[in-house]
XYZ file of C-alpha atoms in Angstrom:
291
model
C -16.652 3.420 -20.009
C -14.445 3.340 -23.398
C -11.166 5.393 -21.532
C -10.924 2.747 -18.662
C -7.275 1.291 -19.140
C -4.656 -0.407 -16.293
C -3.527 1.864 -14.122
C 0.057 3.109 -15.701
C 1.713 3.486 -11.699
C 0.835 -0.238 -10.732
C 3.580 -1.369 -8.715
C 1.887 -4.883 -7.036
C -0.152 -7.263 -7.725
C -2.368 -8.640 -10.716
C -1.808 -6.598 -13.764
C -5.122 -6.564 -16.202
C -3.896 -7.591 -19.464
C -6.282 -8.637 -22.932
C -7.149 -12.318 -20.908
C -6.628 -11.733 -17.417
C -8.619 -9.559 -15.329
C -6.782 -6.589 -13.466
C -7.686 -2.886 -11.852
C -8.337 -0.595 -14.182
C -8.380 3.074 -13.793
C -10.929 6.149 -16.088
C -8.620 8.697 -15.741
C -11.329 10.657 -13.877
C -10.346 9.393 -10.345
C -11.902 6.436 -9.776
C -10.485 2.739 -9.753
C -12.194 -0.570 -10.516
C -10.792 -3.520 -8.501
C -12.157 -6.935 -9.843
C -13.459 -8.865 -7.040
C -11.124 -11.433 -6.319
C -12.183 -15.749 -6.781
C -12.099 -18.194 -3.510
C -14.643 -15.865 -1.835
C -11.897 -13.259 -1.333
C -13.834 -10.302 -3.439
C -16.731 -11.024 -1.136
C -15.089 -10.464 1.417
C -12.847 -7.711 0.710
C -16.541 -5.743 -0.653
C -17.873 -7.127 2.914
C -15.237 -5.241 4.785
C -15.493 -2.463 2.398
C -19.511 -1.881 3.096
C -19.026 -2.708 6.854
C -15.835 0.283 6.649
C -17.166 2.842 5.241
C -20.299 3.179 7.582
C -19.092 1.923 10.440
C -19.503 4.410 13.324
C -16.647 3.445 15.287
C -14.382 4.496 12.849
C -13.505 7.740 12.811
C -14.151 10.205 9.682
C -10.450 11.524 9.931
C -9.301 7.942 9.590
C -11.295 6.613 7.045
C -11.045 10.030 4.975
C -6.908 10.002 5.419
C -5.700 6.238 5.037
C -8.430 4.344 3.236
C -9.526 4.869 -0.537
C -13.198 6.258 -0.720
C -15.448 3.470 -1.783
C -18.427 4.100 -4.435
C -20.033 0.845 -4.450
C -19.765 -2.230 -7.346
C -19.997 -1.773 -11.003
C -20.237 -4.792 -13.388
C -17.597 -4.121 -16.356
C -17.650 -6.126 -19.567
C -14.345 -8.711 -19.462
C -12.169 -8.826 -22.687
C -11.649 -12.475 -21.508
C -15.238 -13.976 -22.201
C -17.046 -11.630 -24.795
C -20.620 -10.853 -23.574
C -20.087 -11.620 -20.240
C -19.411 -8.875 -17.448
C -17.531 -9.203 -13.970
C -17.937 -7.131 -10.784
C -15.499 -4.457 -9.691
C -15.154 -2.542 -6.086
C -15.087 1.399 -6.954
C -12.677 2.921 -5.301
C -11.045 6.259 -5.121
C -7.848 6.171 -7.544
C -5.514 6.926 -4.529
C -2.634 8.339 -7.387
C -5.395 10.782 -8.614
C -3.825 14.141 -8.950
C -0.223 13.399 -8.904
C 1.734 14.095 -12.271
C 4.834 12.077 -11.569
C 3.975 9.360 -8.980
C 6.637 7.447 -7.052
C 4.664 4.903 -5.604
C 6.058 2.506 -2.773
C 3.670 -1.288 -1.753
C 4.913 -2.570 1.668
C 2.694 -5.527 2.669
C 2.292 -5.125 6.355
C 2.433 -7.891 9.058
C 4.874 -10.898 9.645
C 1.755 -13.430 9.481
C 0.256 -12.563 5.858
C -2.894 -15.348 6.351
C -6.082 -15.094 8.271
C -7.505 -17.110 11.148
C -9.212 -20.503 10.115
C -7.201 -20.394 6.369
C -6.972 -23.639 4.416
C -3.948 -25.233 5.369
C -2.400 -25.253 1.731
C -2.928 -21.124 1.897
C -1.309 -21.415 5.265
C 1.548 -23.237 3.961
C 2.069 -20.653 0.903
C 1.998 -17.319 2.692
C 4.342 -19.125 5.369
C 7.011 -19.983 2.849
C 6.840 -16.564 1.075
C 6.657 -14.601 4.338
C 10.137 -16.927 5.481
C 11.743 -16.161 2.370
C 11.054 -12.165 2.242
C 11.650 -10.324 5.087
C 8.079 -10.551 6.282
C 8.818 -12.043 9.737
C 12.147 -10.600 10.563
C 10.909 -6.940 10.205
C 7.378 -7.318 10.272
C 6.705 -6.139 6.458
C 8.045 -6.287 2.833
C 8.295 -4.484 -0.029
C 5.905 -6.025 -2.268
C 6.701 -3.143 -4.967
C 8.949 0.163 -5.849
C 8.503 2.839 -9.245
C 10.502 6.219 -8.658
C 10.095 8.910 -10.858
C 11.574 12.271 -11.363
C 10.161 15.280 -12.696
C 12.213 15.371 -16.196
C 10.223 11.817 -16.830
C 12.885 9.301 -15.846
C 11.649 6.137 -13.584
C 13.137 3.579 -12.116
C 11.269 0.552 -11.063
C 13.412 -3.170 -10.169
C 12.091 -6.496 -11.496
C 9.864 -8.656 -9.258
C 12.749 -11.484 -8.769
C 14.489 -8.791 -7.337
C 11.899 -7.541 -4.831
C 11.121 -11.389 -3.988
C 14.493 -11.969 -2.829
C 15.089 -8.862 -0.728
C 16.888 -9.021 2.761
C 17.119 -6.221 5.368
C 19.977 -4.204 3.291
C 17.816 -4.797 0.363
C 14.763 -3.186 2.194
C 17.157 -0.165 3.231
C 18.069 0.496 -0.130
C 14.455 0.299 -1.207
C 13.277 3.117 1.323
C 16.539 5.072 0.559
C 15.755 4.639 -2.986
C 12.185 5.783 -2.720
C 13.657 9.334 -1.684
C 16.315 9.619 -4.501
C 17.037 11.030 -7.535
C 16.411 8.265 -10.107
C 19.877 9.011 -12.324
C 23.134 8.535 -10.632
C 23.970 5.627 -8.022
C 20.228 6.308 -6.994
C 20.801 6.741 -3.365
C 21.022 10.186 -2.910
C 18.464 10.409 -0.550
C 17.523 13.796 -1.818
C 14.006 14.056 -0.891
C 14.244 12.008 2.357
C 13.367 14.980 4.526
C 10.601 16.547 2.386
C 8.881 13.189 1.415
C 9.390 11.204 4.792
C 9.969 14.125 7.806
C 8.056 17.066 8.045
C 4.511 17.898 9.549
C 2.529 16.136 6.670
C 5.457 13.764 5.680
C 5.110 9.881 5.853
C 6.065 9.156 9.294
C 3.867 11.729 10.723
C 1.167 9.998 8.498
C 2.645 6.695 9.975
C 2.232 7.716 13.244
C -0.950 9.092 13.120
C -2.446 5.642 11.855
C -0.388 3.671 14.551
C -2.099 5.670 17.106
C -5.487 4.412 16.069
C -4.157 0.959 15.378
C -3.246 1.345 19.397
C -6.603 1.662 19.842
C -8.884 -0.070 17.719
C -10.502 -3.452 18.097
C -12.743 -3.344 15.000
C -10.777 -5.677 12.702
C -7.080 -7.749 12.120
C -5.772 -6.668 8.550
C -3.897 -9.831 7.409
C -2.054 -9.313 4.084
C -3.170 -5.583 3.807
C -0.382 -2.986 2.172
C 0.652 0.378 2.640
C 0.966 2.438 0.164
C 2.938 5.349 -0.231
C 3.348 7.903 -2.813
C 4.344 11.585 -3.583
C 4.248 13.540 -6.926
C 7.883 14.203 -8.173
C 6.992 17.598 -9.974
C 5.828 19.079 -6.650
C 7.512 22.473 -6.522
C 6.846 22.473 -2.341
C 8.901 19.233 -2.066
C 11.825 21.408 -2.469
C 11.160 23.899 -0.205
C 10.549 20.986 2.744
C 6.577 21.528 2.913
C 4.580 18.881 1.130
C 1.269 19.609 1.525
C -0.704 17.312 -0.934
C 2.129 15.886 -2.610
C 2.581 12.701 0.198
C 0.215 10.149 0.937
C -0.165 6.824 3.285
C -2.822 4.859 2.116
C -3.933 1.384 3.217
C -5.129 -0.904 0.552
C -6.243 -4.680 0.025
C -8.533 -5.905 2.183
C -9.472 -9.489 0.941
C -8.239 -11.008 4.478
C -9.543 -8.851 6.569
C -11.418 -10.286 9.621
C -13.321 -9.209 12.576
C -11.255 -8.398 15.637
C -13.686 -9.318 18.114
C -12.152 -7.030 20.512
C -8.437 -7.665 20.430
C -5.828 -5.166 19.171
C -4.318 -6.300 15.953
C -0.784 -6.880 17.130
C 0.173 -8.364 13.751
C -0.086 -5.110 12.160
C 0.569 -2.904 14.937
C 3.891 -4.816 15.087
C 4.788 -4.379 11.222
C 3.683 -0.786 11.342
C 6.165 0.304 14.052
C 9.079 -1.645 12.478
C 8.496 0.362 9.280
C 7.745 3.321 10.898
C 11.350 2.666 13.055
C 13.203 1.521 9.745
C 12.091 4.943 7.765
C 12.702 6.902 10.532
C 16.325 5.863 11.120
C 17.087 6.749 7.048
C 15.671 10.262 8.104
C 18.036 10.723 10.878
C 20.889 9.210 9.177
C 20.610 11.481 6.274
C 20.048 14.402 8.670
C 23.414 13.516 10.466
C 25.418 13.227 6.898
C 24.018 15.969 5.253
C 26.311 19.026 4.821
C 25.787 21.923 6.688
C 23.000 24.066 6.000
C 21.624 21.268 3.812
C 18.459 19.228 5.502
């Protein structure tokens, strides 16, 4: 277990640094997620078990949108010498790609669960207000671009945490542009976002499922997207591999009890609205015989 190191692409939340626990990657496709304190690792590992073999859920959705999980694994913690600390297993969703731009849009414009302590309540609330959580029903909670000469782009965190609806429209324009220049060149708009294995029809596929199931209400969950920059096919307009939609953190996950969650439902359609109106902007500026 010597090679396990933070995950270079890490966009959101906790980073693991020499005293403070974080993911960690072993560069052979797997990803250790400490369990999280407050009861929220539980939880997230209860939702993960319950997931993964529940029969309701179909194999096509769990497969596409969810990272594979292998189980715990107790690592040693750099923090307190001699002492170990569990970790989910999961798949290492940027696996594969040589030049990830990576994308973390918390979904939902009510981030806490059902029966939360009031002074959670009260936290989520403000951030939610002051991010554009409840006008549009998600945020961008993180943003690296990369090209395939090596160049990235990624903003600073202040800047992400005091995003408004232009701010979230550069963001998504940004995610499909070269990273020199004025950045939004929206270059890779069609290939990454339209086409038949592109992020809205990914989007759309999991919204049509969220339509219908009544297994659980993800509060605070994310989507993540990413492609792989040095992907010869993005030029061409087919994809294949290089796109992915992935859902990820699940520590507030709850039972649904039968009801649809419109909380996410809600968030998913405004982003899947909001990406697809960049797509057929572009499509009406480009020049012709340009897509």
């Amino acid at each position: 277990m010597s090679d396990l190191r933070p995950p270079e692409h890490q966009v959101a939340g906790h980073r693991a640094a020499v005293n403070k626990l974080g993911p960690l990657v072993d560069g052979a496709g797997l990803f250790y997620k400490p369990l999280q304190a407050l009861d929220r690792g539980e939880q997230e590992l209860a939702f993960y078990t319950a997931f993964s073999a529940h029969p309701a859920v179909p194999p096509r959705i769990r497969d596409t949108f969810f990272p594979r999980f292998h189980g715990t694994r107790r690592l040693p913690t750099a923090a307190s010498p001699g002492e170990s600390h569990p970790h989910l297993v999961l798949d290492d969703i940027l696996d594969g790609l040589a030049a990830p731009s990576v994308t973390d849009i918390k979904i939902g414009a009510c981030t806490w669960p059902p029966r939360a302590p009031e002074p959670y309540v009260a936290k989520c609330l403000a951030k939610d207000r002051a991010t554009t959580s409840v006008l549009l029903g998600f945020r961008v909670s993180g943003i690296r671009v990369a090209d395939a000469g090596g160049a990235v782009w990624r903003p600073d965190r202040s800047e992400l945490k005091g995003t408004d609806i232009p701010g979230v429209r550069r963001f998504l324009r940004r995610f499909v542009s070269s990273v020199g220049g004025d950045g939004l060149d929206c270059a890779l708009a069609a290939a990454v976002y339209g086409g038949e294995g592109g992020v809205l029809a990914q989007l759309r596929e999991l919204k049509a499922w969220f339509e219908e199931q009544t297994l659980f209400h993800f509060y605070s969950a994310s989507v993540l997207l990413s492609y792989d920059a040095n992907a010869a096919s993005l030029a061409g307009g087919s994809v294949g591999r290089a796109v992915r939609v992935k859902l990820v953190d699940f520590a507030h996950v709850v039972e649904s009890e039968g009801v649809i969650d419109h909380n996410f439902l809600g968030g998913l359609c405004s982003l899947i609205k909001f990406i697809d109106d960049i797509v057929a902007e572009v499509s009406r500026t480009a020049p012709a015989g340009h897509s």
